[in-house]
PDB file of C-alpha atoms in Angstrom:
ATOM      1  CA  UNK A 105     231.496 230.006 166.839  1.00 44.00           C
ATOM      2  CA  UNK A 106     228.274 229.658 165.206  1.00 47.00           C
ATOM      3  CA  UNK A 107     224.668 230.194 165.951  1.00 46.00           C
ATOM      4  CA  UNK A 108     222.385 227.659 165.083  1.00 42.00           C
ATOM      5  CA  UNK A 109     218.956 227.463 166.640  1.00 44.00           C
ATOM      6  CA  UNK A 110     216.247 230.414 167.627  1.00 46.00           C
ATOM      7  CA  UNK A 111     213.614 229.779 170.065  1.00 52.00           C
ATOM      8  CA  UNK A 112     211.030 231.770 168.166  1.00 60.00           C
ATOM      9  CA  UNK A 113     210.826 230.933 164.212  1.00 65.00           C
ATOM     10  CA  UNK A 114     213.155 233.091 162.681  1.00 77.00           C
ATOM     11  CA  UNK A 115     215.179 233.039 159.267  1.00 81.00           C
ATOM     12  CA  UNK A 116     218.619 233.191 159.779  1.00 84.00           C
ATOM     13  CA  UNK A 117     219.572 232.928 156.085  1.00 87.00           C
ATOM     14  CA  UNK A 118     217.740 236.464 155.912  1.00 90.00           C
ATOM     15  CA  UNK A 119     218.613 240.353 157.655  1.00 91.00           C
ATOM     16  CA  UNK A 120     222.017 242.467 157.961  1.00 93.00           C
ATOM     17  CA  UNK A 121     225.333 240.922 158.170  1.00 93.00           C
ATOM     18  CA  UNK A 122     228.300 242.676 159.558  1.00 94.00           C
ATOM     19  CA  UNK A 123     231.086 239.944 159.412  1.00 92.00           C
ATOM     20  CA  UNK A 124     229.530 237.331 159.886  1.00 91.00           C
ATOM     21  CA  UNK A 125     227.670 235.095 156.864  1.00 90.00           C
ATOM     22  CA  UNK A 126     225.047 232.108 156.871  1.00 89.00           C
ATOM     23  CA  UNK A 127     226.675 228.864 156.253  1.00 87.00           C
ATOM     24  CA  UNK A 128     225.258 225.301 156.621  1.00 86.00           C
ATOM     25  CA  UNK A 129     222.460 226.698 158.245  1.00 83.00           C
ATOM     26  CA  UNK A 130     224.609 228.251 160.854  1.00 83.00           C
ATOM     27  CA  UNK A 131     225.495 231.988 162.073  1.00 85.00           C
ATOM     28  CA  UNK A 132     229.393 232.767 162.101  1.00 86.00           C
ATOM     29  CA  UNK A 133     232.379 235.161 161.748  1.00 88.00           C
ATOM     30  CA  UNK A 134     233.683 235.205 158.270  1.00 89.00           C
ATOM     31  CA  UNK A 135     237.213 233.599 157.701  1.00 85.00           C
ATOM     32  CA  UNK A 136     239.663 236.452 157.096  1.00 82.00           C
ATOM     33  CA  UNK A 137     243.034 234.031 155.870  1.00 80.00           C
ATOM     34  CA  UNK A 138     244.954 230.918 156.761  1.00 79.00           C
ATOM     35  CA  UNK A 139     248.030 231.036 158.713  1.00 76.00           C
ATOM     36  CA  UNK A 140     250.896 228.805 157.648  1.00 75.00           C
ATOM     37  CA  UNK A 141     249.097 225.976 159.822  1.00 79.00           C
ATOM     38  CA  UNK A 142     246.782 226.082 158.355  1.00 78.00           C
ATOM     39  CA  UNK A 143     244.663 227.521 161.312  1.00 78.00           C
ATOM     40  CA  UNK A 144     241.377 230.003 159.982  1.00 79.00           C
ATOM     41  CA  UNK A 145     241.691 233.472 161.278  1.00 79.00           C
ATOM     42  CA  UNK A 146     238.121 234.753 161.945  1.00 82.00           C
ATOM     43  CA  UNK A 147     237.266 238.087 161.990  1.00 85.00           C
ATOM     44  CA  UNK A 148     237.164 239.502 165.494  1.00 86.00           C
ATOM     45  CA  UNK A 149     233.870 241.004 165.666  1.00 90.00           C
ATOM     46  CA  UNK A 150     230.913 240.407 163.812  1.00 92.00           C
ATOM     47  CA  UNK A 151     226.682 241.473 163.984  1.00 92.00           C
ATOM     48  CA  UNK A 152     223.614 239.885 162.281  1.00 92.00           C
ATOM     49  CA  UNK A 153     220.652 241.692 162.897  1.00 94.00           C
ATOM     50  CA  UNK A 154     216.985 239.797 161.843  1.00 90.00           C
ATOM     51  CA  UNK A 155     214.054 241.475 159.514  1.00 91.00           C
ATOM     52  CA  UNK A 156     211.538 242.823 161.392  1.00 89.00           C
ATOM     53  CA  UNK A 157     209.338 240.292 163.215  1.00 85.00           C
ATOM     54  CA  UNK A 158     205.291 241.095 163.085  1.00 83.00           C
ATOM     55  CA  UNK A 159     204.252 239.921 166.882  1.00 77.00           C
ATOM     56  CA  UNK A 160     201.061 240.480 167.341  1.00 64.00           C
ATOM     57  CA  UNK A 161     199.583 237.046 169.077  1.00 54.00           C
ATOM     58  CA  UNK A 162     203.167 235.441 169.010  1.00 52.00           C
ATOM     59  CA  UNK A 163     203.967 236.922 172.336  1.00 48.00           C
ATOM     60  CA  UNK A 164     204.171 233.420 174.406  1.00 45.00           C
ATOM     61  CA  UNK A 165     206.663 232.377 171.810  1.00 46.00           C
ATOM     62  CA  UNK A 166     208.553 235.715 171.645  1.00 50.00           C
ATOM     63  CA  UNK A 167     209.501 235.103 175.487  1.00 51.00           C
ATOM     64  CA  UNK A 168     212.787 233.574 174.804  1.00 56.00           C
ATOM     65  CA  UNK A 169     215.538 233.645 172.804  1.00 57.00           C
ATOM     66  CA  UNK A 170     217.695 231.775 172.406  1.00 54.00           C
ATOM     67  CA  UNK A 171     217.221 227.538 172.156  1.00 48.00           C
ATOM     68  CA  UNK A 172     220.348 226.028 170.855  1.00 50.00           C
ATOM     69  CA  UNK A 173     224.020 227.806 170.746  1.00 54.00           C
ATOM     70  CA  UNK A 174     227.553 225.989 169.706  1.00 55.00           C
ATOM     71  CA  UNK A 175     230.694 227.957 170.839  1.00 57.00           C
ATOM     72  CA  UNK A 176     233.458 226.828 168.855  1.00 60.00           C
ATOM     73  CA  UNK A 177     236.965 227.795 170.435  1.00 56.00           C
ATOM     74  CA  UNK A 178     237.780 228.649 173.708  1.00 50.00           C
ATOM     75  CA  UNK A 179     238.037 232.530 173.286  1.00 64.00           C
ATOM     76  CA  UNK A 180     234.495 232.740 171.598  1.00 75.00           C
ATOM     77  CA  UNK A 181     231.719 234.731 173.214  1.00 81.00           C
ATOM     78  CA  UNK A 182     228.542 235.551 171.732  1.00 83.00           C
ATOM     79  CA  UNK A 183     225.936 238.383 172.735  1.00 87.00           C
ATOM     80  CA  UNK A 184     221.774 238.569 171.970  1.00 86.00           C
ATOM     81  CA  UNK A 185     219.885 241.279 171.823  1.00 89.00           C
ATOM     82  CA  UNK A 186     216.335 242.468 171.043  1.00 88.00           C
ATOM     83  CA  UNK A 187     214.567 246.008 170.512  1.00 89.00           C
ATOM     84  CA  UNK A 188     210.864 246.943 170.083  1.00 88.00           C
ATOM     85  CA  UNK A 189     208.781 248.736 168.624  1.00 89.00           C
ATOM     86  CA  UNK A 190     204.898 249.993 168.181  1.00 88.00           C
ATOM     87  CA  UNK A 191     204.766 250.830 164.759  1.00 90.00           C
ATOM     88  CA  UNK A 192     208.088 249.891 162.773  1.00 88.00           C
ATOM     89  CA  UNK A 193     209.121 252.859 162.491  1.00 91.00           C
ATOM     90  CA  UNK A 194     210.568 254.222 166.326  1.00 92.00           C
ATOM     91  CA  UNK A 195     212.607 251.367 167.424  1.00 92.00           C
ATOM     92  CA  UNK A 196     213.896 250.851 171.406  1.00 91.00           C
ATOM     93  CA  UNK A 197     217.719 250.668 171.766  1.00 93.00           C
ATOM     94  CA  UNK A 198     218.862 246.812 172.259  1.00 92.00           C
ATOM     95  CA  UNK A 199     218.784 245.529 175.375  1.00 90.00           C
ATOM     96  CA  UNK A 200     220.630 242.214 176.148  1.00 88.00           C
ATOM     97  CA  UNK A 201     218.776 239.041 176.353  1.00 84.00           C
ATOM     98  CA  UNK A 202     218.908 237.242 180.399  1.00 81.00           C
ATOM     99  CA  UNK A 203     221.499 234.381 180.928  1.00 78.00           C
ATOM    100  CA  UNK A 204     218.257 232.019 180.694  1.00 76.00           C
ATOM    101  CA  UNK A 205     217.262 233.621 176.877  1.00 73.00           C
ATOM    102  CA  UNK A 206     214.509 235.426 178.078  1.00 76.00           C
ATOM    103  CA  UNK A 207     213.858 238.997 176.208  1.00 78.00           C
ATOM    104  CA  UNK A 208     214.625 242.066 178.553  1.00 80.00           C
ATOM    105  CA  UNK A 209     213.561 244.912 175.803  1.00 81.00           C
ATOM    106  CA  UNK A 210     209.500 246.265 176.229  1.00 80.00           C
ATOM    107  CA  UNK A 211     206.933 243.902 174.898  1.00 79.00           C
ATOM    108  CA  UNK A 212     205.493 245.823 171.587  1.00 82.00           C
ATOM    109  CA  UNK A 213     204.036 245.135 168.328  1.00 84.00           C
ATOM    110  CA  UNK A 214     207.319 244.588 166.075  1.00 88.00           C
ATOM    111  CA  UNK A 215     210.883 243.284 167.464  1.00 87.00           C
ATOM    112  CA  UNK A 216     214.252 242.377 166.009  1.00 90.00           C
ATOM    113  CA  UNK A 217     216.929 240.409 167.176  1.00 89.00           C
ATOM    114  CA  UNK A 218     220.684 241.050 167.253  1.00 92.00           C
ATOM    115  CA  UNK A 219     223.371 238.568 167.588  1.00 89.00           C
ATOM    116  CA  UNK A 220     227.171 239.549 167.953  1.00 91.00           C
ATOM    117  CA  UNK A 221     229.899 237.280 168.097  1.00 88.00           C
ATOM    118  CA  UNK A 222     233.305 237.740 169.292  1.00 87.00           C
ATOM    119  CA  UNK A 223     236.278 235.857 168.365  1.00 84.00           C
ATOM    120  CA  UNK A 224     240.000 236.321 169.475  1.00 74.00           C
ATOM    121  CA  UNK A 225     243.054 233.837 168.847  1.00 68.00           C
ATOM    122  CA  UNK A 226     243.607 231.480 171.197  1.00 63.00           C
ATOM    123  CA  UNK A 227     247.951 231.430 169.960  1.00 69.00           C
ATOM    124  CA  UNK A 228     250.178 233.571 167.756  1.00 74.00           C
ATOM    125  CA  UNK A 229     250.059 232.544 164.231  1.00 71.00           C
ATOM    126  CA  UNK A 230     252.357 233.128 161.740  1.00 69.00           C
ATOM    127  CA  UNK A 231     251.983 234.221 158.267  1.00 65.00           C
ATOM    128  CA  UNK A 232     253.797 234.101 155.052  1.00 67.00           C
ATOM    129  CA  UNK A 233     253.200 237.254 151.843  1.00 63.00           C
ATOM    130  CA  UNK A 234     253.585 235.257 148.938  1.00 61.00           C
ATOM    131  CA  UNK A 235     252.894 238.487 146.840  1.00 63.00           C
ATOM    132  CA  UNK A 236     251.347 241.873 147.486  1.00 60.00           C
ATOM    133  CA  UNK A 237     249.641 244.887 145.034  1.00 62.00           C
ATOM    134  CA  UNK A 238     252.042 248.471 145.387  1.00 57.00           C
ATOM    135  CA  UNK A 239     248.897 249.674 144.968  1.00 63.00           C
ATOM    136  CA  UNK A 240     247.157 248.709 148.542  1.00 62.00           C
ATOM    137  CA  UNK A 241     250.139 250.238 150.704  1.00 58.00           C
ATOM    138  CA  UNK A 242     249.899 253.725 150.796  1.00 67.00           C
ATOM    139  CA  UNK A 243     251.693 254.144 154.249  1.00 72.00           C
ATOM    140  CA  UNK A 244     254.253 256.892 154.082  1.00 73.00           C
ATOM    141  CA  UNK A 245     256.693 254.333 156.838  1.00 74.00           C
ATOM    142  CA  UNK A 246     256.502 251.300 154.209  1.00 76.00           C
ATOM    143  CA  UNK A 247     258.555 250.839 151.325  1.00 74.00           C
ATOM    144  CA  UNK A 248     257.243 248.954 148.389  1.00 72.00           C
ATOM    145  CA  UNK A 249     259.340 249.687 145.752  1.00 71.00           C
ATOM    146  CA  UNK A 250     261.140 246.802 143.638  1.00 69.00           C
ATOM    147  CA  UNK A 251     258.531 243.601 144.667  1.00 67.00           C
ATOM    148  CA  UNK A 252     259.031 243.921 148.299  1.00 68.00           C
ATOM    149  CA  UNK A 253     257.667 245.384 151.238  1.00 72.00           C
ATOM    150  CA  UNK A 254     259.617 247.067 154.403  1.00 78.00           C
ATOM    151  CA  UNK A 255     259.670 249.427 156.585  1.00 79.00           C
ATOM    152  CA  UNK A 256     261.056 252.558 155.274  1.00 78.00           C
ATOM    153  CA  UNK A 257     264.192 253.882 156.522  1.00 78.00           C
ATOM    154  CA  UNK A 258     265.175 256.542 154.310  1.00 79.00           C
ATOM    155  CA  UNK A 259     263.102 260.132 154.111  1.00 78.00           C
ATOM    156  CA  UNK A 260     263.445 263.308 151.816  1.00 80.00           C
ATOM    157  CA  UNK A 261     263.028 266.665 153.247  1.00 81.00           C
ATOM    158  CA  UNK A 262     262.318 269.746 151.485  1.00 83.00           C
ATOM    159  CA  UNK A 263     264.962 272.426 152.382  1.00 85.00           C
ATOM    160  CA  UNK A 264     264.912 276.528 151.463  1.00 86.00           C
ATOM    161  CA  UNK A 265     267.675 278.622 151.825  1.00 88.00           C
ATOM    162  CA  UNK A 266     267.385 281.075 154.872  1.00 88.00           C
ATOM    163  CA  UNK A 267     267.672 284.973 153.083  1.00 89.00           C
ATOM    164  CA  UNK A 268     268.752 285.578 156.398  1.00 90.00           C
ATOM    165  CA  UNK A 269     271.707 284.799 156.370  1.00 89.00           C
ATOM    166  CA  UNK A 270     274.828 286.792 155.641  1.00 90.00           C
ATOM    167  CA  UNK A 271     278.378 284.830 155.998  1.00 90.00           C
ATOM    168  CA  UNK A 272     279.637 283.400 152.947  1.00 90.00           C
ATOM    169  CA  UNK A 273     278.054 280.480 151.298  1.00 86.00           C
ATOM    170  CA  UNK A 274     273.915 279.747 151.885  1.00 85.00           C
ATOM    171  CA  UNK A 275     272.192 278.361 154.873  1.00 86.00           C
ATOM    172  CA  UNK A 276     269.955 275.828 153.990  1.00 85.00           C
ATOM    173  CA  UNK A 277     267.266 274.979 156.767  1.00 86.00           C
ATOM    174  CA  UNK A 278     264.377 272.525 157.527  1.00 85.00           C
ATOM    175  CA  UNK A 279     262.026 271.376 160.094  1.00 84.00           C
ATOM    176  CA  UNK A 280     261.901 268.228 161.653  1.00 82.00           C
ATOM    177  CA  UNK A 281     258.787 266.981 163.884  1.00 82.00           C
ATOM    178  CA  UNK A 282     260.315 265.269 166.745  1.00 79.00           C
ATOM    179  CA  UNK A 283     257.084 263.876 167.462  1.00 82.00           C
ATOM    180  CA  UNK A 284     256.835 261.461 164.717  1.00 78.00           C
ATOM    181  CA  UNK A 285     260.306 260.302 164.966  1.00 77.00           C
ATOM    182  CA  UNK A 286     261.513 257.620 167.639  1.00 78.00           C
ATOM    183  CA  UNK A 287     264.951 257.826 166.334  1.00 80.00           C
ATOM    184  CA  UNK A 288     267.184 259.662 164.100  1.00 80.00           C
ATOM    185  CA  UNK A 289     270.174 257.662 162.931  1.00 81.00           C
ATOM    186  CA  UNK A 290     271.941 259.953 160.917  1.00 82.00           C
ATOM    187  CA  UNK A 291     271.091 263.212 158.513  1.00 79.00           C
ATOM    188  CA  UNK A 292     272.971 264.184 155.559  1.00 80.00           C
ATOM    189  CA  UNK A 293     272.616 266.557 152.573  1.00 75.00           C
ATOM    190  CA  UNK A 294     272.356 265.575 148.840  1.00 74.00           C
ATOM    191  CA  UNK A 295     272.704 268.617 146.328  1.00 70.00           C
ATOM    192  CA  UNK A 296     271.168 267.967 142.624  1.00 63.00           C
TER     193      UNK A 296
END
């Protein structure tokens, strides 16, 4: 989905990008990764905001929007916004643009415009890890020892012996959170 065309002279190239970057004069979501397709993955969300805009006489042109917009894919939505302001400094909170482009926020002295895209996949795409950094997993249910990466399946408990106790032999005890545990297939005791 890009972005390509403002009704009131604007710089896209320039403001805040969340996701999203300027490319071939365009607006749009960056690319995350490839699937084995070959198909871009977008990211799913993504914001520019614009520089503040000085108004002052410009307010015939400031009435709309929004003059030219390409969707690309079917699951792509965009949404404009403006806010206002009097002196630059206290700024209205967005309001949403009409369905015909025309600005809903309070006519003032400065505005800025906000455009979010939205992006989901249209199909499930599959992906292929060539190679991975032990380094970026730090999830205590993955296992990333010896070049590979799985879900771990075997856990080490602490244990203390329970003073307690007074039969023969030592009672050694531990707790286990059933809450983070779907399923226990077995439990067994090593001694060092």
């Amino acid at each position: 989905m890009t972005i390509s065309e403002i009704g009131i002279p604007i710089d896209l190239s320039k403001g805040k990008y969340e996701n999203i970057i300027y490319k071939d004069g365009k607006l749009q979501l960056i690319e995350l990764q490839k699937s084995d397709t070959g198909k871009i993955v977008y990211a799913s969300s993504g914001s520019w905001q614009s520089e503040m805009i000085y108004i002052a006489d410009k307010i015939k042109a400031f009435e709309k929007v929004v003059k030219n917009t390409i969707v690309n894919g079917t699951t792509s939505t965009f949404k404009i916004s403006t806010q206002s302001s009097a002196d630059g400094i206290e700024w209205s909170p967005y309001v949403e643009v009409g369905t015909d482009g025309s600005i809903q926020s309070p006519t003032n002295t400065y505005a800025r415009i906000k455009i979010e895209l939205f992006s989901s996949p249209t199909e499930n795409l599959n992906f292929t890890v060539d190679e991975f950094n032990d380094d970026c997993y730090t999830n205590d249910y993955l296992n990333t020892s010896d070049d590979y990466l799985e879900m771990k399946r075997n856990y080490t408990l602490d244990y203390f012996t329970d003073p307690t106790w007074t039969e023969d032999g030592n009672l050694y005890k531990t707790t286990i959170d059933k809450s983070i545990w779907r399923k226990v297939d077995s439990l067994s005791s090593v001694q060092s």
